[in-house]
Amino acid sequence: ACVTLTDTFPPAVPTGLQAVAGDGTISLIWDANAERDLDGYIVLRAARPGDVLTPMTPNPIRETTFRDVVPAGTAYVYAVAAVDRAGNVSPPSNRVEETAR
């Protein structure tokens, strides 16, 4: 009998997430994951620390940076999740909060 194996293991949680405020922007940077089957990253955002994080990127992005254009003076909370080619999603990274200038 032929058995098709299914990948059910999510990638590792992304590490090193940092946020830097700019004029009307918040730039994110994080460490790259090492999985060979990594498809990319989903950037998550919430308006307040206790709010549910929602995806900012509809599809995984390959870069380990992201620039969010936001109103000055507004604080946002971010996290990043890794996605592999099988569609498995890691738990979210550490959360970071930043306010655009």
PDB file of N, CA and C in Angstrom:
ATOM      1  N   ALA A   1       0.849  -1.181   0.000  1.00  0.00           N
ATOM      2  CA  ALA A   1       0.000   0.000   0.000  1.00  0.00           C
ATOM      3  C   ALA A   1       0.887   1.234   0.000  1.00  0.00           C
ATOM      4  N   CYS A   2       0.477   2.190  -0.752  1.00  0.00           N
ATOM      5  CA  CYS A   2       1.214   3.452  -0.844  1.00  0.00           C
ATOM      6  C   CYS A   2       0.598   4.448   0.143  1.00  0.00           C
ATOM      7  N   VAL A   3       1.447   5.051   0.952  1.00  0.00           N
ATOM      8  CA  VAL A   3       0.971   6.005   1.949  1.00  0.00           C
ATOM      9  C   VAL A   3       1.541   7.373   1.631  1.00  0.00           C
ATOM     10  N   THR A   4       0.685   8.372   1.588  1.00  0.00           N
ATOM     11  CA  THR A   4       1.122   9.745   1.382  1.00  0.00           C
ATOM     12  C   THR A   4       1.240  10.420   2.742  1.00  0.00           C
ATOM     13  N   LEU A   5       2.424  10.891   3.045  1.00  0.00           N
ATOM     14  CA  LEU A   5       2.649  11.561   4.320  1.00  0.00           C
ATOM     15  C   LEU A   5       2.197  13.021   4.223  1.00  0.00           C
ATOM     16  N   THR A   6       1.644  13.510   5.309  1.00  0.00           N
ATOM     17  CA  THR A   6       1.180  14.890   5.369  1.00  0.00           C
ATOM     18  C   THR A   6       1.974  15.630   6.436  1.00  0.00           C
ATOM     19  N   ASP A   7       2.491  16.803   6.056  1.00  0.00           N
ATOM     20  CA  ASP A   7       3.228  17.646   6.997  1.00  0.00           C
ATOM     21  C   ASP A   7       2.230  18.346   7.910  1.00  0.00           C
ATOM     22  N   THR A   8       2.286  18.046   9.189  1.00  0.00           N
ATOM     23  CA  THR A   8       1.394  18.681  10.161  1.00  0.00           C
ATOM     24  C   THR A   8       2.159  19.475  11.209  1.00  0.00           C
ATOM     25  N   PHE A   9       3.464  19.640  11.003  1.00  0.00           N
ATOM     26  CA  PHE A   9       4.302  20.323  11.983  1.00  0.00           C
ATOM     27  C   PHE A   9       4.492  21.784  11.586  1.00  0.00           C
ATOM     28  N   PRO A  10       4.107  22.723  12.453  1.00  0.00           N
ATOM     29  CA  PRO A  10       4.288  24.130  12.117  1.00  0.00           C
ATOM     30  C   PRO A  10       5.761  24.533  12.200  1.00  0.00           C
ATOM     31  N   PRO A  11       6.128  25.603  11.505  1.00  0.00           N
ATOM     32  CA  PRO A  11       7.492  26.111  11.630  1.00  0.00           C
ATOM     33  C   PRO A  11       7.728  26.675  13.038  1.00  0.00           C
ATOM     34  N   ALA A  12       8.975  26.953  13.329  1.00  0.00           N
ATOM     35  CA  ALA A  12       9.328  27.558  14.614  1.00  0.00           C
ATOM     36  C   ALA A  12       8.751  28.969  14.700  1.00  0.00           C
ATOM     37  N   VAL A  13       8.540  29.425  15.902  1.00  0.00           N
ATOM     38  CA  VAL A  13       8.068  30.789  16.137  1.00  0.00           C
ATOM     39  C   VAL A  13       9.165  31.770  15.711  1.00  0.00           C
ATOM     40  N   PRO A  14       8.834  32.790  14.917  1.00  0.00           N
ATOM     41  CA  PRO A  14       9.842  33.794  14.563  1.00  0.00           C
ATOM     42  C   PRO A  14      10.374  34.500  15.817  1.00  0.00           C
ATOM     43  N   THR A  15      11.648  34.838  15.789  1.00  0.00           N
ATOM     44  CA  THR A  15      12.283  35.482  16.946  1.00  0.00           C
ATOM     45  C   THR A  15      12.844  36.845  16.561  1.00  0.00           C
ATOM     46  N   GLY A  16      13.155  37.623  17.584  1.00  0.00           N
ATOM     47  CA  GLY A  16      13.856  38.892  17.390  1.00  0.00           C
ATOM     48  C   GLY A  16      13.023  40.020  16.823  1.00  0.00           C
ATOM     49  N   LEU A  17      11.704  39.957  16.926  1.00  0.00           N
ATOM     50  CA  LEU A  17      10.863  41.017  16.361  1.00  0.00           C
ATOM     51  C   LEU A  17      11.142  42.339  17.052  1.00  0.00           C
ATOM     52  N   GLN A  18      11.368  43.372  16.239  1.00  0.00           N
ATOM     53  CA  GLN A  18      11.590  44.732  16.730  1.00  0.00           C
ATOM     54  C   GLN A  18      10.785  45.696  15.880  1.00  0.00           C
ATOM     55  N   ALA A  19      10.361  46.809  16.473  1.00  0.00           N
ATOM     56  CA  ALA A  19       9.617  47.842  15.765  1.00  0.00           C
ATOM     57  C   ALA A  19      10.344  49.168  15.910  1.00  0.00           C
ATOM     58  N   VAL A  20      10.366  49.940  14.820  1.00  0.00           N
ATOM     59  CA  VAL A  20      11.017  51.253  14.816  1.00  0.00           C
ATOM     60  C   VAL A  20      10.011  52.261  14.260  1.00  0.00           C
ATOM     61  N   ALA A  21       9.774  53.327  15.020  1.00  0.00           N
ATOM     62  CA  ALA A  21       8.832  54.364  14.602  1.00  0.00           C
ATOM     63  C   ALA A  21       9.487  55.336  13.633  1.00  0.00           C
ATOM     64  N   GLY A  22       8.717  55.755  12.651  1.00  0.00           N
ATOM     65  CA  GLY A  22       9.139  56.778  11.707  1.00  0.00           C
ATOM     66  C   GLY A  22       8.026  57.794  11.560  1.00  0.00           C
ATOM     67  N   ASP A  23       8.164  58.703  10.612  1.00  0.00           N
ATOM     68  CA  ASP A  23       7.137  59.697  10.349  1.00  0.00           C
ATOM     69  C   ASP A  23       5.977  59.036   9.619  1.00  0.00           C
ATOM     70  N   GLY A  24       4.911  58.723  10.351  1.00  0.00           N
ATOM     71  CA  GLY A  24       3.744  58.072   9.769  1.00  0.00           C
ATOM     72  C   GLY A  24       3.961  56.624   9.391  1.00  0.00           C
ATOM     73  N   THR A  25       5.016  56.018   9.906  1.00  0.00           N
ATOM     74  CA  THR A  25       5.288  54.609   9.614  1.00  0.00           C
ATOM     75  C   THR A  25       5.801  53.888  10.858  1.00  0.00           C
ATOM     76  N   ILE A  26       5.622  52.597  10.834  1.00  0.00           N
ATOM     77  CA  ILE A  26       6.249  51.712  11.821  1.00  0.00           C
ATOM     78  C   ILE A  26       6.910  50.595  11.020  1.00  0.00           C
ATOM     79  N   SER A  27       8.214  50.463  11.175  1.00  0.00           N
ATOM     80  CA  SER A  27       8.968  49.440  10.454  1.00  0.00           C
ATOM     81  C   SER A  27       9.258  48.277  11.389  1.00  0.00           C
ATOM     82  N   LEU A  28       9.056  47.075  10.879  1.00  0.00           N
ATOM     83  CA  LEU A  28       9.305  45.854  11.647  1.00  0.00           C
ATOM     84  C   LEU A  28      10.466  45.094  11.032  1.00  0.00           C
ATOM     85  N   ILE A  29      11.227  44.427  11.887  1.00  0.00           N
ATOM     86  CA  ILE A  29      12.314  43.553  11.441  1.00  0.00           C
ATOM     87  C   ILE A  29      12.386  42.381  12.414  1.00  0.00           C
ATOM     88  N   TRP A  30      12.700  41.182  11.879  1.00  0.00           N
ATOM     89  CA  TRP A  30      12.817  39.995  12.723  1.00  0.00           C
ATOM     90  C   TRP A  30      13.840  39.050  12.110  1.00  0.00           C
ATOM     91  N   ASP A  31      14.221  38.032  12.876  1.00  0.00           N
ATOM     92  CA  ASP A  31      15.191  37.042  12.427  1.00  0.00           C
ATOM     93  C   ASP A  31      14.524  36.039  11.486  1.00  0.00           C
ATOM     94  N   ALA A  32      15.260  35.612  10.479  1.00  0.00           N
ATOM     95  CA  ALA A  32      14.749  34.634   9.519  1.00  0.00           C
ATOM     96  C   ALA A  32      14.668  33.253  10.156  1.00  0.00           C
ATOM     97  N   ASN A  33      13.632  32.498   9.805  1.00  0.00           N
ATOM     98  CA  ASN A  33      13.510  31.103  10.220  1.00  0.00           C
ATOM     99  C   ASN A  33      14.416  30.240   9.339  1.00  0.00           C
ATOM    100  N   ALA A  34      14.814  29.086   9.858  1.00  0.00           N
ATOM    101  CA  ALA A  34      15.757  28.224   9.142  1.00  0.00           C
ATOM    102  C   ALA A  34      15.096  27.052   8.405  1.00  0.00           C
ATOM    103  N   GLU A  35      13.778  26.869   8.535  1.00  0.00           N
ATOM    104  CA  GLU A  35      13.127  25.730   7.897  1.00  0.00           C
ATOM    105  C   GLU A  35      13.273  25.781   6.378  1.00  0.00           C
ATOM    106  N   ARG A  36      13.572  24.630   5.787  1.00  0.00           N
ATOM    107  CA  ARG A  36      13.734  24.565   4.323  1.00  0.00           C
ATOM    108  C   ARG A  36      12.402  24.686   3.597  1.00  0.00           C
ATOM    109  N   ASP A  37      11.306  24.320   4.257  1.00  0.00           N
ATOM    110  CA  ASP A  37       9.999  24.390   3.609  1.00  0.00           C
ATOM    111  C   ASP A  37       9.210  25.651   3.988  1.00  0.00           C
ATOM    112  N   LEU A  38       9.914  26.670   4.470  1.00  0.00           N
ATOM    113  CA  LEU A  38       9.263  27.918   4.868  1.00  0.00           C
ATOM    114  C   LEU A  38       8.672  28.619   3.644  1.00  0.00           C
ATOM    115  N   ASP A  39       7.406  29.011   3.749  1.00  0.00           N
ATOM    116  CA  ASP A  39       6.747  29.746   2.663  1.00  0.00           C
ATOM    117  C   ASP A  39       6.828  31.249   2.899  1.00  0.00           C
ATOM    118  N   GLY A  40       6.904  31.671   4.156  1.00  0.00           N
ATOM    119  CA  GLY A  40       7.004  33.097   4.451  1.00  0.00           C
ATOM    120  C   GLY A  40       6.441  33.423   5.820  1.00  0.00           C
ATOM    121  N   TYR A  41       6.036  34.684   5.967  1.00  0.00           N
ATOM    122  CA  TYR A  41       5.591  35.200   7.255  1.00  0.00           C
ATOM    123  C   TYR A  41       4.286  35.967   7.096  1.00  0.00           C
ATOM    124  N   ILE A  42       3.445  35.888   8.109  1.00  0.00           N
ATOM    125  CA  ILE A  42       2.228  36.685   8.190  1.00  0.00           C
ATOM    126  C   ILE A  42       2.456  37.730   9.278  1.00  0.00           C
ATOM    127  N   VAL A  43       2.267  39.004   8.935  1.00  0.00           N
ATOM    128  CA  VAL A  43       2.398  40.092   9.896  1.00  0.00           C
ATOM    129  C   VAL A  43       1.023  40.319  10.526  1.00  0.00           C
ATOM    130  N   LEU A  44       1.002  40.375  11.848  1.00  0.00           N
ATOM    131  CA  LEU A  44      -0.235  40.554  12.607  1.00  0.00           C
ATOM    132  C   LEU A  44      -0.215  41.900  13.329  1.00  0.00           C
ATOM    133  N   ARG A  45      -1.397  42.528  13.445  1.00  0.00           N
ATOM    134  CA  ARG A  45      -1.457  43.843  14.100  1.00  0.00           C
ATOM    135  C   ARG A  45      -2.741  43.966  14.912  1.00  0.00           C
ATOM    136  N   ALA A  46      -2.641  44.721  16.016  1.00  0.00           N
ATOM    137  CA  ALA A  46      -3.795  45.084  16.841  1.00  0.00           C
ATOM    138  C   ALA A  46      -3.672  46.562  17.197  1.00  0.00           C
ATOM    139  N   ALA A  47      -4.817  47.185  17.447  1.00  0.00           N
ATOM    140  CA  ALA A  47      -4.814  48.616  17.779  1.00  0.00           C
ATOM    141  C   ALA A  47      -4.463  48.860  19.242  1.00  0.00           C
ATOM    142  N   ARG A  48      -4.744  47.886  20.108  1.00  0.00           N
ATOM    143  CA  ARG A  48      -4.439  48.031  21.530  1.00  0.00           C
ATOM    144  C   ARG A  48      -3.808  46.734  22.039  1.00  0.00           C
ATOM    145  N   PRO A  49      -3.029  46.814  23.108  1.00  0.00           N
ATOM    146  CA  PRO A  49      -2.340  45.615  23.602  1.00  0.00           C
ATOM    147  C   PRO A  49      -3.245  44.418  23.871  1.00  0.00           C
ATOM    148  N   GLY A  50      -4.469  44.618  24.331  1.00  0.00           N
ATOM    149  CA  GLY A  50      -5.350  43.502  24.644  1.00  0.00           C
ATOM    150  C   GLY A  50      -6.184  43.013  23.473  1.00  0.00           C
ATOM    151  N   ASP A  51      -6.146  43.728  22.362  1.00  0.00           N
ATOM    152  CA  ASP A  51      -6.965  43.360  21.203  1.00  0.00           C
ATOM    153  C   ASP A  51      -6.424  42.111  20.513  1.00  0.00           C
ATOM    154  N   VAL A  52      -7.294  41.480  19.746  1.00  0.00           N
ATOM    155  CA  VAL A  52      -6.917  40.303  18.959  1.00  0.00           C
ATOM    156  C   VAL A  52      -6.069  40.760  17.776  1.00  0.00           C
ATOM    157  N   LEU A  53      -4.961  40.077  17.547  1.00  0.00           N
ATOM    158  CA  LEU A  53      -4.102  40.388  16.405  1.00  0.00           C
ATOM    159  C   LEU A  53      -4.766  39.890  15.125  1.00  0.00           C
ATOM    160  N   THR A  54      -4.790  40.725  14.095  1.00  0.00           N
ATOM    161  CA  THR A  54      -5.359  40.340  12.810  1.00  0.00           C
ATOM    162  C   THR A  54      -4.282  40.435  11.734  1.00  0.00           C
ATOM    163  N   PRO A  55      -4.366  39.593  10.704  1.00  0.00           N
ATOM    164  CA  PRO A  55      -3.340  39.590   9.655  1.00  0.00           C
ATOM    165  C   PRO A  55      -3.323  40.890   8.848  1.00  0.00           C
ATOM    166  N   MET A  56      -2.123  41.396   8.622  1.00  0.00           N
ATOM    167  CA  MET A  56      -1.902  42.566   7.768  1.00  0.00           C
ATOM    168  C   MET A  56      -1.550  42.140   6.352  1.00  0.00           C
ATOM    169  N   THR A  57      -0.995  40.952   6.210  1.00  0.00           N
ATOM    170  CA  THR A  57      -0.578  40.441   4.912  1.00  0.00           C
ATOM    171  C   THR A  57      -1.487  39.261   4.559  1.00  0.00           C
ATOM    172  N   PRO A  58      -2.265  39.352   3.479  1.00  0.00           N
ATOM    173  CA  PRO A  58      -3.190  38.275   3.149  1.00  0.00           C
ATOM    174  C   PRO A  58      -2.482  36.977   2.766  1.00  0.00           C
ATOM    175  N   ASN A  59      -1.284  37.095   2.220  1.00  0.00           N
ATOM    176  CA  ASN A  59      -0.462  35.935   1.861  1.00  0.00           C
ATOM    177  C   ASN A  59       0.881  36.068   2.550  1.00  0.00           C
ATOM    178  N   PRO A  60       1.568  34.949   2.782  1.00  0.00           N
ATOM    179  CA  PRO A  60       2.890  35.037   3.418  1.00  0.00           C
ATOM    180  C   PRO A  60       3.862  35.888   2.591  1.00  0.00           C
ATOM    181  N   ILE A  61       4.643  36.688   3.291  1.00  0.00           N
ATOM    182  CA  ILE A  61       5.698  37.470   2.638  1.00  0.00           C
ATOM    183  C   ILE A  61       7.032  36.804   2.914  1.00  0.00           C
ATOM    184  N   ARG A  62       7.960  36.899   1.993  1.00  0.00           N
ATOM    185  CA  ARG A  62       9.268  36.248   2.148  1.00  0.00           C
ATOM    186  C   ARG A  62      10.268  37.100   2.920  1.00  0.00           C
ATOM    187  N   GLU A  63      10.078  38.403   2.909  1.00  0.00           N
ATOM    188  CA  GLU A  63      11.005  39.313   3.574  1.00  0.00           C
ATOM    189  C   GLU A  63      10.905  39.177   5.091  1.00  0.00           C
ATOM    190  N   THR A  64      11.967  39.581   5.774  1.00  0.00           N
ATOM    191  CA  THR A  64      11.952  39.624   7.239  1.00  0.00           C
ATOM    192  C   THR A  64      11.848  41.065   7.709  1.00  0.00           C
ATOM    193  N   THR A  65      11.236  41.888   6.870  1.00  0.00           N
ATOM    194  CA  THR A  65      10.953  43.283   7.208  1.00  0.00           C
ATOM    195  C   THR A  65       9.560  43.619   6.696  1.00  0.00           C
ATOM    196  N   PHE A  66       8.939  44.603   7.325  1.00  0.00           N
ATOM    197  CA  PHE A  66       7.622  45.066   6.907  1.00  0.00           C
ATOM    198  C   PHE A  66       7.473  46.513   7.329  1.00  0.00           C
ATOM    199  N   ARG A  67       6.915  47.330   6.457  1.00  0.00           N
ATOM    200  CA  ARG A  67       6.698  48.758   6.754  1.00  0.00           C
ATOM    201  C   ARG A  67       5.205  49.021   6.724  1.00  0.00           C
ATOM    202  N   ASP A  68       4.686  49.500   7.848  1.00  0.00           N
ATOM    203  CA  ASP A  68       3.263  49.795   7.983  1.00  0.00           C
ATOM    204  C   ASP A  68       3.071  51.305   7.999  1.00  0.00           C
ATOM    205  N   VAL A  69       2.259  51.816   7.091  1.00  0.00           N
ATOM    206  CA  VAL A  69       1.948  53.246   7.047  1.00  0.00           C
ATOM    207  C   VAL A  69       0.726  53.473   7.931  1.00  0.00           C
ATOM    208  N   VAL A  70       0.917  54.264   8.986  1.00  0.00           N
ATOM    209  CA  VAL A  70      -0.129  54.477   9.989  1.00  0.00           C
ATOM    210  C   VAL A  70      -0.203  55.952  10.363  1.00  0.00           C
ATOM    211  N   PRO A  71      -1.311  56.390  10.957  1.00  0.00           N
ATOM    212  CA  PRO A  71      -1.405  57.777  11.405  1.00  0.00           C
ATOM    213  C   PRO A  71      -0.410  58.073  12.527  1.00  0.00           C
ATOM    214  N   ALA A  72       0.179  59.234  12.484  1.00  0.00           N
ATOM    215  CA  ALA A  72       1.110  59.655  13.538  1.00  0.00           C
ATOM    216  C   ALA A  72       0.384  59.715  14.879  1.00  0.00           C
ATOM    217  N   GLY A  73       1.090  59.316  15.928  1.00  0.00           N
ATOM    218  CA  GLY A  73       0.542  59.379  17.272  1.00  0.00           C
ATOM    219  C   GLY A  73      -0.344  58.203  17.655  1.00  0.00           C
ATOM    220  N   THR A  74      -0.508  57.240  16.785  1.00  0.00           N
ATOM    221  CA  THR A  74      -1.339  56.075  17.072  1.00  0.00           C
ATOM    222  C   THR A  74      -0.456  54.871  17.388  1.00  0.00           C
ATOM    223  N   ALA A  75      -0.720  54.229  18.510  1.00  0.00           N
ATOM    224  CA  ALA A  75       0.065  53.062  18.918  1.00  0.00           C
ATOM    225  C   ALA A  75      -0.542  51.789  18.334  1.00  0.00           C
ATOM    226  N   TYR A  76       0.323  50.884  17.910  1.00  0.00           N
ATOM    227  CA  TYR A  76      -0.100  49.584  17.403  1.00  0.00           C
ATOM    228  C   TYR A  76       0.753  48.497  18.025  1.00  0.00           C
ATOM    229  N   VAL A  77       0.189  47.295  18.095  1.00  0.00           N
ATOM    230  CA  VAL A  77       0.883  46.112  18.602  1.00  0.00           C
ATOM    231  C   VAL A  77       1.055  45.165  17.424  1.00  0.00           C
ATOM    232  N   TYR A  78       2.251  44.577  17.306  1.00  0.00           N
ATOM    233  CA  TYR A  78       2.561  43.684  16.182  1.00  0.00           C
ATOM    234  C   TYR A  78       3.121  42.359  16.672  1.00  0.00           C
ATOM    235  N   ALA A  79       2.951  41.345  15.838  1.00  0.00           N
ATOM    236  CA  ALA A  79       3.592  40.042  16.006  1.00  0.00           C
ATOM    237  C   ALA A  79       3.729  39.454  14.603  1.00  0.00           C
ATOM    238  N   VAL A  80       4.528  38.399  14.488  1.00  0.00           N
ATOM    239  CA  VAL A  80       4.752  37.750  13.199  1.00  0.00           C
ATOM    240  C   VAL A  80       4.605  36.240  13.399  1.00  0.00           C
ATOM    241  N   ALA A  81       3.990  35.573  12.425  1.00  0.00           N
ATOM    242  CA  ALA A  81       3.876  34.110  12.440  1.00  0.00           C
ATOM    243  C   ALA A  81       4.524  33.565  11.175  1.00  0.00           C
ATOM    244  N   ALA A  82       5.170  32.425  11.282  1.00  0.00           N
ATOM    245  CA  ALA A  82       5.790  31.767  10.127  1.00  0.00           C
ATOM    246  C   ALA A  82       4.814  30.751   9.535  1.00  0.00           C
ATOM    247  N   VAL A  83       4.881  30.583   8.206  1.00  0.00           N
ATOM    248  CA  VAL A  83       4.016  29.647   7.491  1.00  0.00           C
ATOM    249  C   VAL A  83       4.890  28.768   6.604  1.00  0.00           C
ATOM    250  N   ASP A  84       4.631  27.445   6.624  1.00  0.00           N
ATOM    251  CA  ASP A  84       5.391  26.565   5.729  1.00  0.00           C
ATOM    252  C   ASP A  84       4.578  26.265   4.466  1.00  0.00           C
ATOM    253  N   ARG A  85       5.191  25.564   3.526  1.00  0.00           N
ATOM    254  CA  ARG A  85       4.534  25.287   2.234  1.00  0.00           C
ATOM    255  C   ARG A  85       3.297  24.423   2.370  1.00  0.00           C
ATOM    256  N   ALA A  86       3.174  23.675   3.465  1.00  0.00           N
ATOM    257  CA  ALA A  86       1.990  22.843   3.701  1.00  0.00           C
ATOM    258  C   ALA A  86       0.851  23.652   4.314  1.00  0.00           C
ATOM    259  N   GLY A  87       1.118  24.941   4.621  1.00  0.00           N
ATOM    260  CA  GLY A  87       0.086  25.791   5.215  1.00  0.00           C
ATOM    261  C   GLY A  87       0.049  25.770   6.722  1.00  0.00           C
ATOM    262  N   ASN A  88       1.002  25.095   7.355  1.00  0.00           N
ATOM    263  CA  ASN A  88       1.080  25.083   8.821  1.00  0.00           C
ATOM    264  C   ASN A  88       1.583  26.442   9.297  1.00  0.00           C
ATOM    265  N   VAL A  89       0.947  26.962  10.336  1.00  0.00           N
ATOM    266  CA  VAL A  89       1.278  28.290  10.853  1.00  0.00           C
ATOM    267  C   VAL A  89       1.825  28.161  12.266  1.00  0.00           C
ATOM    268  N   SER A  90       2.932  28.859  12.525  1.00  0.00           N
ATOM    269  CA  SER A  90       3.527  28.848  13.859  1.00  0.00           C
ATOM    270  C   SER A  90       2.691  29.699  14.815  1.00  0.00           C
ATOM    271  N   PRO A  91       2.905  29.526  16.112  1.00  0.00           N
ATOM    272  CA  PRO A  91       2.333  30.490  17.049  1.00  0.00           C
ATOM    273  C   PRO A  91       2.956  31.862  16.773  1.00  0.00           C
ATOM    274  N   PRO A  92       2.299  32.940  17.195  1.00  0.00           N
ATOM    275  CA  PRO A  92       2.859  34.270  16.960  1.00  0.00           C
ATOM    276  C   PRO A  92       4.140  34.507  17.753  1.00  0.00           C
ATOM    277  N   SER A  93       4.967  35.384  17.213  1.00  0.00           N
ATOM    278  CA  SER A  93       6.206  35.793  17.872  1.00  0.00           C
ATOM    279  C   SER A  93       5.884  36.629  19.104  1.00  0.00           C
ATOM    280  N   ASN A  94       6.940  37.151  19.719  1.00  0.00           N
ATOM    281  CA  ASN A  94       6.755  38.124  20.788  1.00  0.00           C
ATOM    282  C   ASN A  94       5.991  39.319  20.226  1.00  0.00           C
ATOM    283  N   ARG A  95       5.259  40.006  21.075  1.00  0.00           N
ATOM    284  CA  ARG A  95       4.539  41.202  20.662  1.00  0.00           C
ATOM    285  C   ARG A  95       5.413  42.425  20.902  1.00  0.00           C
ATOM    286  N   VAL A  96       5.326  43.376  19.983  1.00  0.00           N
ATOM    287  CA  VAL A  96       6.005  44.656  20.167  1.00  0.00           C
ATOM    288  C   VAL A  96       4.975  45.756  19.956  1.00  0.00           C
ATOM    289  N   GLU A  97       5.130  46.835  20.710  1.00  0.00           N
ATOM    290  CA  GLU A  97       4.219  47.984  20.580  1.00  0.00           C
ATOM    291  C   GLU A  97       5.030  49.205  20.187  1.00  0.00           C
ATOM    292  N   GLU A  98       4.486  49.976  19.245  1.00  0.00           N
ATOM    293  CA  GLU A  98       5.182  51.180  18.795  1.00  0.00           C
ATOM    294  C   GLU A  98       4.160  52.222  18.356  1.00  0.00           C
ATOM    295  N   THR A  99       4.562  53.498  18.419  1.00  0.00           N
ATOM    296  CA  THR A  99       3.721  54.623  18.015  1.00  0.00           C
ATOM    297  C   THR A  99       4.450  55.422  16.943  1.00  0.00           C
ATOM    298  N   ALA A 100       3.795  55.614  15.804  1.00  0.00           N
ATOM    299  CA  ALA A 100       4.400  56.385  14.723  1.00  0.00           C
ATOM    300  C   ALA A 100       4.526  57.850  15.130  1.00  0.00           C
ATOM    301  N   ARG A 101       5.564  58.501  14.616  1.00  0.00           N
ATOM    302  CA  ARG A 101       5.765  59.932  14.904  1.00  0.00           C
ATOM    303  C   ARG A 101       4.960  60.775  13.954  1.00  0.00           C
TER     304      ARG A 101
END
